[in-house]
Amino acid sequence: MVYVVVVYDMEADRTHKMLKFLRRYLTHVQNSVLEGDVTEGDLKKIRSGVDDLLKPGESTIIYQISTEKLVDRSVFGDDPA
């Protein structure tokens, strides 16, 4: 398993496509931000699917962390995870 954080920036009327795709694998924690543990196989699917969904001028960043234990995560307010 690998822990990932995905952040995307797309045209407002297209964000639902990325969100719907990424929710198959990750937990939605903020606008355009998802995170969670995935297998290496699922990470490959995420990378491929993200690449397929993007249009010129849009971007996605995937932060890959070997374990969630290395993440110091502080949440203020309600934790959507």
mmCIF file of C-alpha atoms in Angstrom, residues 2-9 18 21-22 25-26 32-54 59-66:
data_model
loop_
_atom_site.group_PDB
_atom_site.id
_atom_site.type_symbol
_atom_site.label_atom_id
_atom_site.label_comp_id
_atom_site.label_asym_id
_atom_site.label_seq_id
_atom_site.Cartn_x
_atom_site.Cartn_y
_atom_site.Cartn_z
ATOM 1 C CA VAL A 2 1.044 3.549 -0.653
ATOM 2 C CA TYR A 3 -0.488 6.711 0.805
ATOM 3 C CA VAL A 4 -1.324 9.407 -1.739
ATOM 4 C CA VAL A 5 -2.678 12.932 -1.726
ATOM 5 C CA VAL A 6 -4.156 14.134 -5.010
ATOM 6 C CA VAL A 7 -4.764 17.807 -5.778
ATOM 7 C CA TYR A 8 -6.345 18.874 -9.041
ATOM 8 C CA ASP A 9 -7.109 22.146 -10.820
ATOM 9 C CA MET A 18 -12.258 14.127 -11.764
ATOM 10 C CA PHE A 21 -13.176 9.146 -10.849
ATOM 11 C CA LEU A 22 -10.902 9.704 -7.838
ATOM 12 C CA TYR A 25 -9.990 5.021 -4.821
ATOM 13 C CA LEU A 26 -9.615 7.889 -2.346
ATOM 14 C CA SER A 32 -10.184 19.331 -5.282
ATOM 15 C CA VAL A 33 -8.196 17.338 -2.672
ATOM 16 C CA LEU A 34 -8.396 13.603 -2.011
ATOM 17 C CA GLU A 35 -6.214 11.245 0.010
ATOM 18 C CA GLY A 36 -5.883 7.651 1.106
ATOM 19 C CA ASP A 37 -4.086 4.318 0.944
ATOM 20 C CA VAL A 38 -4.063 2.577 -2.429
ATOM 21 C CA THR A 39 -2.316 -0.415 -3.933
ATOM 22 C CA GLU A 40 0.436 0.051 -6.500
ATOM 23 C CA GLY A 41 -2.011 -1.268 -9.105
ATOM 24 C CA ASP A 42 -4.658 1.277 -8.150
ATOM 25 C CA LEU A 43 -2.048 4.037 -8.229
ATOM 26 C CA LYS A 44 -1.272 3.102 -11.833
ATOM 27 C CA LYS A 45 -5.003 3.255 -12.638
ATOM 28 C CA ILE A 46 -5.251 6.663 -10.949
ATOM 29 C CA ARG A 47 -2.290 8.033 -12.903
ATOM 30 C CA SER A 48 -3.694 6.758 -16.202
ATOM 31 C CA GLY A 49 -7.233 7.962 -15.485
ATOM 32 C CA VAL A 50 -6.063 11.402 -14.402
ATOM 33 C CA ASP A 51 -3.979 11.758 -17.545
ATOM 34 C CA ASP A 52 -6.981 10.792 -19.688
ATOM 35 C CA LEU A 53 -9.292 13.329 -18.011
ATOM 36 C CA LEU A 54 -7.055 16.405 -18.225
ATOM 37 C CA SER A 59 -3.299 20.028 -13.828
ATOM 38 C CA THR A 60 -3.170 17.363 -11.146
ATOM 39 C CA ILE A 61 -0.487 16.745 -8.548
ATOM 40 C CA ILE A 62 -0.113 13.318 -6.923
ATOM 41 C CA TYR A 63 1.929 13.269 -3.726
ATOM 42 C CA GLN A 64 3.085 9.720 -3.004
ATOM 43 C CA ILE A 65 4.165 8.855 0.534
ATOM 44 C CA SER A 66 5.456 5.420 1.475
#
